[in-house]
Short mmCIF file of C-alpha atoms and ligand atoms in Angstrom, two decimals:
data_model
loop_
_atom_site.label_atom_id
_atom_site.label_comp_id
_atom_site.label_asym_id
_atom_site.label_seq_id
_atom_site.Cartn_x
_atom_site.Cartn_y
_atom_site.Cartn_z
CA MET A 1 -0.03 -0.03 -0.02
CA ALA A 2 1.26 3.48 -0.91
CA THR A 3 1.29 6.05 1.82
CA ILE A 4 1.46 9.79 2.09
CA THR A 5 5.11 10.72 2.71
CA GLU A 6 5.11 14.44 2.26
CA ALA A 7 2.72 17.32 2.28
CA LYS A 8 3.61 20.97 1.85
CA ILE A 9 1.99 24.32 1.38
CA ILE A 10 3.09 26.61 -1.46
CA ILE A 11 2.11 30.29 -1.10
CA THR A 12 2.69 32.31 -4.17
CA SER A 13 1.40 35.51 -5.79
CA PRO A 14 1.66 35.38 -9.55
CA GLY A 15 -0.79 38.13 -10.36
CA ARG A 16 -2.70 37.41 -7.12
CA ASN A 17 -2.23 35.26 -4.02
CA PHE A 18 -2.79 31.51 -4.12
CA VAL A 19 -2.30 28.85 -1.49
CA THR A 20 -1.68 25.33 -2.88
CA LEU A 21 -1.25 22.08 -1.12
CA LYS A 22 1.05 19.49 -2.63
CA ILE A 23 0.85 15.90 -1.40
CA THR A 24 3.44 13.27 -2.39
CA THR A 25 3.06 9.48 -1.91
CA SER A 26 5.67 6.78 -1.23
CA ASP A 27 5.32 5.83 -4.91
CA GLY A 28 6.42 9.38 -5.82
CA VAL A 29 3.05 10.42 -7.16
CA THR A 30 2.03 14.02 -6.42
CA GLY A 31 -1.33 15.70 -6.16
CA LEU A 32 -2.44 19.34 -5.90
CA GLY A 33 -5.24 20.95 -4.07
CA ASP A 34 -6.27 24.69 -3.96
CA ALA A 35 -6.53 26.21 -0.51
CA THR A 36 -6.98 29.88 -1.47
CA LEU A 37 -9.48 31.92 0.54
CA ASN A 38 -9.34 35.44 -0.80
CA GLY A 39 -8.23 38.00 1.78
CA ARG A 40 -7.78 35.34 4.53
CA GLU A 41 -5.15 33.18 2.79
CA LEU A 42 -2.81 32.68 5.68
CA ALA A 43 -5.51 31.40 8.01
CA VAL A 44 -6.03 28.37 5.76
CA ALA A 45 -2.24 27.97 5.25
CA SER A 46 -1.81 27.80 9.06
CA TYR A 47 -4.81 25.48 9.51
CA LEU A 48 -3.27 23.12 7.11
CA GLU A 49 0.41 23.58 8.16
CA ASP A 50 -0.21 23.46 11.93
CA HIS A 51 -3.21 21.15 12.23
CA VAL A 52 -3.68 19.00 9.20
CA LEU A 53 -0.24 18.19 7.64
CA PRO A 54 0.97 16.48 10.79
CA LEU A 55 -2.00 14.02 10.48
CA LEU A 56 -1.36 13.08 6.87
CA THR A 57 2.01 11.24 6.93
CA GLY A 58 1.60 7.49 6.73
CA ARG A 59 -2.03 7.56 5.68
CA ASP A 60 -3.45 5.72 2.70
CA PRO A 61 -4.06 8.25 -0.13
CA ASP A 62 -6.62 5.93 -1.69
CA ARG A 63 -9.15 6.37 1.04
CA ILE A 64 -10.59 9.76 -0.03
CA GLU A 65 -14.04 9.48 1.67
CA ASP A 66 -12.40 8.28 4.90
CA MET A 67 -9.98 11.21 4.85
CA TRP A 68 -12.85 13.65 4.33
CA GLN A 69 -14.75 12.20 7.32
CA TYR A 70 -11.66 12.08 9.47
CA LEU A 71 -10.78 15.71 8.80
CA TYR A 72 -14.42 16.94 9.18
CA LYS A 73 -15.64 14.93 12.13
CA GLY A 74 -12.21 14.53 13.67
CA ALA A 75 -11.79 18.30 14.05
CA TYR A 76 -14.94 18.43 16.27
CA TRP A 77 -15.39 22.11 15.15
CA ARG A 78 -17.40 21.88 11.99
CA ARG A 79 -17.87 23.88 8.76
CA GLY A 80 -16.75 27.47 8.15
CA PRO A 81 -14.69 28.74 5.24
CA VAL A 82 -11.25 28.03 6.76
CA THR A 83 -11.99 24.46 7.81
CA MET A 84 -13.80 23.59 4.66
CA THR A 85 -11.16 25.11 2.34
CA ALA A 86 -8.45 23.19 4.12
CA ILE A 87 -10.41 19.93 3.80
CA ALA A 88 -11.01 20.80 0.16
CA ALA A 89 -7.34 21.09 -0.53
CA VAL A 90 -6.60 17.61 0.85
CA ASP A 91 -9.57 16.14 -0.91
CA THR A 92 -8.69 17.66 -4.29
CA ALA A 93 -5.11 16.58 -4.04
CA LEU A 94 -6.12 12.97 -3.26
CA TRP A 95 -8.45 12.89 -6.33
CA ASP A 96 -5.51 14.16 -8.45
CA ILE A 97 -3.33 11.40 -7.06
CA LYS A 98 -5.99 8.73 -7.49
CA GLY A 99 -6.33 9.70 -11.18
CA LYS A 100 -2.59 9.67 -11.82
CA VAL A 101 -2.26 6.23 -10.12
CA ALA A 102 -5.17 4.90 -12.22
CA GLY A 103 -3.95 6.50 -15.39
CA MET A 104 -7.34 8.25 -15.76
CA PRO A 105 -8.53 11.83 -15.85
CA VAL A 106 -10.57 12.63 -12.74
CA TYR A 107 -13.82 12.83 -14.78
CA ASP A 108 -13.46 9.14 -15.53
CA LEU A 109 -13.07 8.32 -11.86
CA LEU A 110 -16.34 10.19 -11.33
CA GLY A 111 -18.22 8.08 -13.79
CA GLY A 112 -17.11 9.44 -17.12
CA ARG A 113 -18.22 12.49 -19.18
CA ALA A 114 -21.85 13.22 -19.58
CA ARG A 115 -21.00 16.07 -21.98
CA ASP A 116 -18.05 17.11 -24.05
CA GLY A 117 -17.25 20.34 -22.30
CA ALA A 118 -18.54 22.76 -19.65
CA LEU A 119 -20.39 25.83 -21.00
CA VAL A 120 -18.77 28.92 -19.43
CA TYR A 121 -19.71 32.54 -18.94
CA GLY A 122 -17.21 35.34 -19.30
CA HIS A 123 -17.26 38.71 -17.54
CA ALA A 124 -18.00 41.79 -19.58
CA SER A 125 -17.91 45.11 -17.76
CA GLY A 126 -17.51 48.82 -18.25
CA GLY A 127 -17.16 52.15 -16.55
CA THR A 128 -20.07 53.28 -18.67
CA VAL A 129 -22.80 51.53 -20.61
CA PRO A 130 -21.12 52.08 -24.02
CA GLU A 131 -17.86 50.62 -22.58
CA LEU A 132 -19.84 47.64 -21.32
CA LEU A 133 -21.44 47.17 -24.76
CA ASP A 134 -17.91 47.19 -26.37
CA ASP A 135 -16.83 44.59 -23.83
CA VAL A 136 -19.84 42.35 -24.54
CA ALA A 137 -19.00 42.56 -28.29
CA ARG A 138 -15.47 41.52 -27.47
CA PHE A 139 -16.67 38.38 -25.56
CA ARG A 140 -19.11 37.60 -28.44
CA ASP A 141 -16.19 37.75 -30.87
CA LEU A 142 -14.22 35.38 -28.66
CA GLY A 143 -17.01 32.84 -29.07
CA TYR A 144 -18.61 33.05 -25.58
CA ARG A 145 -22.15 31.85 -25.57
CA ALA A 146 -22.80 33.19 -22.08
CA ILE A 147 -21.82 36.66 -20.77
CA ARG A 148 -22.09 38.30 -17.40
CA ALA A 149 -22.66 42.10 -17.69
CA GLN A 150 -21.78 44.65 -15.01
CA ALA A 151 -21.28 48.39 -15.23
CA ALA A 152 -20.37 51.20 -12.86
CA VAL A 153 -23.48 52.75 -11.38
CA PRO A 154 -23.50 56.59 -11.77
CA GLY A 155 -23.38 58.02 -8.31
CA SER A 156 -22.26 54.76 -6.65
CA PRO A 157 -18.49 54.46 -7.01
CA GLY A 158 -18.38 51.11 -5.18
CA SER A 159 -20.17 49.25 -7.99
CA TYR A 160 -19.33 45.55 -8.07
CA GLY A 161 -17.62 43.84 -10.99
CA VAL A 162 -16.07 46.57 -13.05
CA ARG A 163 -12.69 45.61 -14.45
CA HIS A 164 -9.95 48.28 -14.44
CA GLY A 165 -7.06 46.43 -15.95
CA ALA A 166 -6.87 43.27 -18.08
CA VAL A 167 -8.14 41.09 -15.14
CA TYR A 168 -10.84 41.99 -12.63
CA GLU A 169 -9.22 41.77 -9.27
CA PRO A 170 -11.21 43.21 -6.31
CA ALA A 171 -8.61 42.25 -3.62
CA ALA A 172 -6.23 45.04 -4.72
CA THR A 173 -5.10 46.96 -1.64
CA SER A 174 -2.95 46.20 1.35
CA LEU A 175 -5.83 47.40 3.62
CA PRO A 176 -9.46 47.14 2.69
CA GLU A 177 -10.58 49.96 0.37
CA GLU A 178 -13.87 51.50 1.61
CA GLN A 179 -16.26 52.00 -1.27
CA LEU A 180 -19.42 54.10 -1.36
CA TRP A 181 -22.63 52.19 -2.30
CA SER A 182 -26.20 53.48 -3.13
CA THR A 183 -28.83 50.79 -3.49
CA GLU A 184 -31.24 53.43 -4.88
CA ALA A 185 -28.86 54.42 -7.65
CA TYR A 186 -28.16 50.80 -8.48
CA LEU A 187 -31.92 49.85 -8.71
CA ASP A 188 -32.53 52.87 -10.97
CA PHE A 189 -29.64 51.98 -13.20
CA ALA A 190 -29.36 48.15 -13.49
CA PRO A 191 -32.54 47.44 -15.58
CA ASP A 192 -31.73 50.09 -18.21
CA CYS A 193 -28.16 48.96 -18.37
CA LEU A 194 -29.04 45.32 -19.03
CA ALA A 195 -31.75 46.31 -21.43
CA ALA A 196 -29.16 48.19 -23.46
CA VAL A 197 -27.30 44.88 -23.83
CA ARG A 198 -30.32 43.04 -25.13
CA GLU A 199 -31.27 46.01 -27.43
CA ARG A 200 -27.80 45.99 -29.09
CA PHE A 201 -27.10 42.19 -29.24
CA GLY A 202 -30.52 40.52 -29.04
CA PHE A 203 -31.39 37.23 -27.31
CA GLY A 204 -28.99 34.84 -29.11
CA PHE A 205 -26.73 34.29 -26.07
CA HIS A 206 -27.14 33.81 -22.37
CA LEU A 207 -27.00 37.05 -20.27
CA LEU A 208 -26.15 36.88 -16.57
CA HIS A 209 -25.81 39.58 -13.85
CA ASP A 210 -24.32 39.49 -10.35
CA VAL A 211 -26.09 41.54 -7.68
CA HIS A 212 -23.37 40.44 -5.17
CA HIS A 213 -25.51 40.20 -2.06
CA ARG A 214 -26.50 43.87 -2.08
CA LEU A 215 -30.33 43.84 -1.91
CA THR A 216 -32.98 42.98 0.63
CA PRO A 217 -35.36 40.21 -0.54
CA THR A 218 -38.04 42.93 -1.27
CA GLU A 219 -35.66 44.92 -3.38
CA ALA A 220 -34.41 41.77 -5.12
CA GLY A 221 -37.96 40.71 -6.01
CA ARG A 222 -38.58 44.09 -7.44
CA LEU A 223 -35.41 43.96 -9.50
CA GLY A 224 -36.07 40.44 -10.68
CA ARG A 225 -39.54 41.40 -11.90
CA ARG A 226 -38.20 44.41 -13.83
CA LEU A 227 -35.62 42.12 -15.58
CA GLU A 228 -38.05 39.45 -16.63
CA ASP A 229 -38.42 40.50 -20.25
CA LEU A 230 -34.62 40.42 -20.62
CA ARG A 231 -34.74 36.68 -20.00
CA LEU A 232 -31.59 36.54 -17.86
CA PHE A 233 -29.85 33.18 -17.50
CA TRP A 234 -29.67 34.12 -13.86
CA MET A 235 -29.70 36.89 -11.31
CA GLU A 236 -26.86 36.09 -8.93
CA ASP A 237 -26.65 36.50 -5.22
CA PRO A 238 -29.61 38.94 -5.05
CA SER A 239 -29.44 38.93 -1.25
CA PRO A 240 -27.18 37.61 1.47
CA ALA A 241 -28.17 33.96 1.98
CA GLU A 242 -27.67 33.29 5.67
CA LEU A 243 -31.48 33.29 6.02
CA GLN A 244 -32.30 30.64 3.46
CA GLU A 245 -36.07 31.01 3.87
CA SER A 246 -35.87 34.64 2.81
CA PHE A 247 -35.36 33.48 -0.75
CA ARG A 248 -38.97 32.34 -0.85
CA GLN A 249 -39.96 36.02 -0.97
CA ILE A 250 -37.73 36.61 -4.03
CA ARG A 251 -39.02 33.46 -5.63
CA GLN A 252 -42.63 34.45 -5.22
CA ALA A 253 -42.00 37.92 -6.62
CA THR A 254 -40.21 36.97 -9.88
CA THR A 255 -39.63 34.29 -12.50
CA THR A 256 -36.09 35.58 -13.10
CA PRO A 257 -33.84 32.52 -12.30
CA ILE A 258 -31.82 32.82 -9.11
CA ALA A 259 -28.21 31.68 -8.58
CA VAL A 260 -26.56 31.69 -5.15
CA GLY A 261 -23.74 29.96 -3.22
CA GLU A 262 -20.25 31.22 -4.01
CA VAL A 263 -19.65 31.81 -0.21
CA PHE A 264 -21.27 28.55 0.91
CA ASN A 265 -19.06 25.99 2.61
CA SER A 266 -21.30 23.03 3.01
CA ILE A 267 -24.47 21.21 1.96
CA TRP A 268 -26.14 22.61 5.09
CA ASP A 269 -25.79 26.12 3.74
CA CYS A 270 -28.03 25.32 0.79
CA GLN A 271 -30.16 22.48 2.03
CA GLN A 272 -33.32 24.44 2.33
CA LEU A 273 -32.59 26.58 -0.73
CA ILE A 274 -32.35 23.34 -2.75
CA THR A 275 -35.03 21.12 -1.19
CA GLU A 276 -37.69 23.92 -1.22
CA ARG A 277 -36.64 24.90 -4.82
CA LEU A 278 -35.91 28.48 -3.70
CA ILE A 279 -33.03 28.78 -6.28
CA ASP A 280 -32.33 27.56 -9.79
CA TYR A 281 -28.54 27.29 -9.69
CA ILE A 282 -26.16 26.36 -6.88
CA ARG A 283 -22.81 28.15 -7.15
CA ALA A 284 -20.78 26.40 -4.51
CA SER A 285 -17.16 25.62 -5.44
CA VAL A 286 -14.65 22.82 -5.08
CA VAL A 287 -12.30 24.95 -3.05
CA HIS A 288 -14.67 26.56 -0.59
CA ALA A 289 -17.19 23.77 -0.18
CA GLY A 290 -15.06 20.80 0.97
CA GLY A 291 -13.54 19.57 -2.32
CA ILE A 292 -14.76 17.29 -5.09
CA THR A 293 -16.18 14.82 -2.57
CA HIS A 294 -18.45 17.31 -0.81
CA LEU A 295 -19.38 19.43 -3.89
CA ARG A 296 -20.48 16.29 -5.66
CA ARG A 297 -22.81 15.57 -2.73
CA ILE A 298 -24.20 19.07 -3.02
CA PHE A 299 -24.74 18.71 -6.83
CA ASN A 300 -26.34 15.30 -6.40
CA LEU A 301 -28.85 16.74 -3.88
CA ALA A 302 -29.55 19.59 -6.23
CA GLU A 303 -30.22 17.10 -9.04
CA LEU A 304 -33.11 15.66 -7.06
CA TYR A 305 -34.81 19.00 -6.94
CA GLN A 306 -34.09 20.15 -10.45
CA VAL A 307 -31.60 22.72 -9.32
CA ARG A 308 -28.67 23.06 -11.75
CA THR A 309 -24.98 23.79 -11.08
CA GLY A 310 -23.08 27.03 -11.73
CA SER A 311 -19.80 26.83 -9.89
CA HIS A 312 -17.99 29.94 -8.81
CA GLY A 313 -14.86 30.49 -10.95
CA ALA A 314 -13.44 33.91 -10.25
CA THR A 315 -9.64 34.37 -10.55
CA ASP A 316 -9.16 33.83 -6.86
CA LEU A 317 -10.00 30.21 -7.42
CA SER A 318 -6.70 28.83 -8.67
CA PRO A 319 -6.21 26.86 -11.87
CA VAL A 320 -6.19 23.74 -9.68
CA SER A 321 -9.74 24.23 -8.44
CA LEU A 322 -10.91 25.53 -11.83
CA SER A 323 -9.65 22.33 -13.37
CA ALA A 324 -11.30 20.25 -10.60
CA ALA A 325 -14.55 22.07 -11.22
CA VAL A 326 -14.50 21.34 -14.95
CA HIS A 327 -13.81 17.66 -14.30
CA LEU A 328 -16.83 17.51 -12.02
CA ASP A 329 -18.94 19.70 -14.36
CA VAL A 330 -18.67 17.32 -17.31
CA THR A 331 -19.87 14.39 -15.26
CA VAL A 332 -23.01 15.64 -13.40
CA PRO A 333 -26.39 15.32 -15.13
CA ASN A 334 -27.63 18.63 -13.66
CA PHE A 335 -24.73 20.82 -14.95
CA GLY A 336 -25.86 24.32 -15.78
CA ILE A 337 -22.89 26.57 -16.43
CA GLN A 338 -19.30 27.24 -15.18
CA GLU A 339 -18.00 30.73 -14.31
CA TYR A 340 -14.71 31.42 -16.09
CA MET A 341 -12.52 34.42 -15.60
CA ALA A 342 -9.30 33.66 -17.37
CA HIS A 343 -6.27 33.94 -15.08
CA ALA A 344 -3.62 36.48 -15.81
CA PRO A 345 -0.83 35.18 -18.16
CA VAL A 346 1.63 35.46 -15.21
CA THR A 347 -0.50 32.92 -13.20
CA HIS A 348 0.27 30.36 -15.85
CA GLU A 349 4.01 30.81 -15.38
CA VAL A 350 3.41 28.99 -12.07
CA PHE A 351 0.36 26.75 -12.84
CA HIS A 352 0.62 24.73 -16.00
CA THR A 353 -2.80 23.83 -17.09
CA SER A 354 -4.25 21.51 -19.81
CA TYR A 355 -7.93 22.46 -19.94
CA GLU A 356 -8.91 24.33 -23.15
CA LEU A 357 -11.56 26.93 -23.99
CA ARG A 358 -13.28 26.02 -27.27
CA ASP A 359 -16.63 27.33 -28.59
CA GLY A 360 -17.50 28.97 -25.29
CA ALA A 361 -16.85 25.80 -23.23
CA LEU A 362 -14.01 24.53 -21.11
CA HIS A 363 -12.72 21.09 -22.01
CA PRO A 364 -10.71 19.07 -19.42
CA SER A 365 -7.71 17.27 -20.80
CA PRO A 366 -7.62 13.44 -20.74
CA ALA A 367 -4.35 13.61 -18.89
CA PRO A 368 -4.37 11.43 -15.73
CA GLY A 369 -5.55 13.34 -12.60
CA LEU A 370 -6.57 16.96 -12.81
CA GLY A 371 -4.10 17.90 -15.50
CA VAL A 372 -2.49 20.85 -13.61
CA GLU A 373 1.08 21.03 -12.34
CA ILE A 374 2.83 23.69 -10.33
CA ASP A 375 6.31 25.04 -11.08
CA GLU A 376 7.71 25.55 -7.62
CA GLN A 377 10.75 27.53 -8.81
CA ALA A 378 8.52 29.93 -10.64
CA ALA A 379 6.25 30.09 -7.56
CA ALA A 380 9.18 31.21 -5.42
CA ARG A 381 9.62 34.24 -7.66
CA PHE A 382 6.25 35.62 -6.59
CA PRO A 383 6.16 36.12 -2.76
CA TYR A 384 2.88 36.59 -0.87
CA GLU A 385 1.39 40.07 -0.89
CA PRO A 386 -1.20 40.96 1.82
CA LYS A 387 -4.37 42.04 -0.10
CA TYR A 388 -7.90 42.65 1.16
CA LEU A 389 -11.33 42.66 -0.50
CA PRO A 390 -13.06 46.07 -0.32
CA VAL A 391 -15.68 47.04 2.22
CA SER A 392 -18.92 48.82 1.17
CA ARG A 393 -20.41 51.72 2.95
CA ARG A 394 -23.84 53.26 2.32
CA THR A 395 -24.12 57.03 1.74
CA ASP A 396 -24.95 57.51 5.49
CA GLY A 397 -21.55 55.85 6.38
CA SER A 398 -22.77 52.53 7.61
CA VAL A 399 -21.33 49.29 6.50
CA HIS A 400 -23.24 47.40 3.73
CA ASP A 401 -22.63 43.97 2.25
CA TRP A 402 -19.81 44.12 -0.34
O1 LIG B 1 -13.16 36.76 -3.70
C1 LIG B 1 -14.44 37.27 -4.06
C2 LIG B 1 -14.72 37.01 -5.47
O2 LIG B 1 -14.51 35.69 -5.76
C3 LIG B 1 -16.11 37.35 -5.81
O3 LIG B 1 -16.39 38.73 -5.58
C4 LIG B 1 -16.36 37.01 -7.26
O4 LIG B 1 -18.73 37.43 -7.04
C5 LIG B 1 -17.85 36.90 -7.65
C6 LIG B 1 -18.09 36.11 -8.86
O5 LIG B 1 -19.26 35.98 -9.13
O6 LIG B 1 -17.20 35.73 -9.46
MG1 LIG B 2 -20.60 36.45 -7.60
#
């Protein structure tokens, strides 16, 4: 029996911060897991380094489910983003190893492909509506069949999702930037802005929009109703979702499809949302929801309730978890869409990937495992840089959801 002989954490910042777990077995097989928690990276690194790595040496890398239960139940303290991201890293690395040992891509270990590739959506944005329209045109020219549209709201400088450089990167400052937010200005602006996209480009592609947790259920219901004629693929994170039952109010107010879950860590965060069909798409990710093992459980529950998948895939999810997501996406019957924000070219100096974007879909490679390798020498050239996500404040100075 092979055993785990080495496990180490690689912290690197090629374009942005990433925390990666690398596990090596006695047979010399290596596996990678993403452990990046944007703005709180070192907490997960310490959880792994100080409390998990000492438990791994000598264990059987084949027993993925047992490892998951051991780390989850064995900690006594359950759930939460730090714990679940750390478990995800171990889980993902073990699936990578199992695939390499079997000589199979992870999607074959998961039952084989149910589709050729995973439809993705790209992120169009603009400081003004005309700029947004130009960006949508660019994504259409690149062959994207689904596009998220965000624009700066006049009078609300803290608008979410507007790219300033080549890559959208909200965690950009060494202390949190405080941004001004006006819900009133947003609600006046968003319907006209999204209507302008449909007016110029028509309905021959999927249009998505991210509210980023900034509305109350009443406001979200009103927005969803105003957007109905635009036939959005989804309205994302209309309200913070700690109170799962509050989504019933949004649901009753509008037929605009609802997507939620990028900040969820476990199946219990979305149990009611799924089983009462309060959402249409579940956005939990491999890295923040306990790895392939636990995300598959969430997706399987969702399948029973006709809820489809739409995994989070912003650039703070490393190429390792993006690849893991795509392997899972192509196997589950209830796949909906995969978010894809291409990483900065410098990120690929460290992470060598093999998935491919073709015809608006990501295709995992048939290479054994997850098909991602890390260049540790390159990683050492990009030391960690403390970076925080912004904080939103309303016009009266009080803190709002970012
Ligand atoms: O780290 C936070 C980002 O991942 C998040 O703001 C991105 O909302 C997001 C999205 O939909 O990609
Ligand atoms: Mg989002």
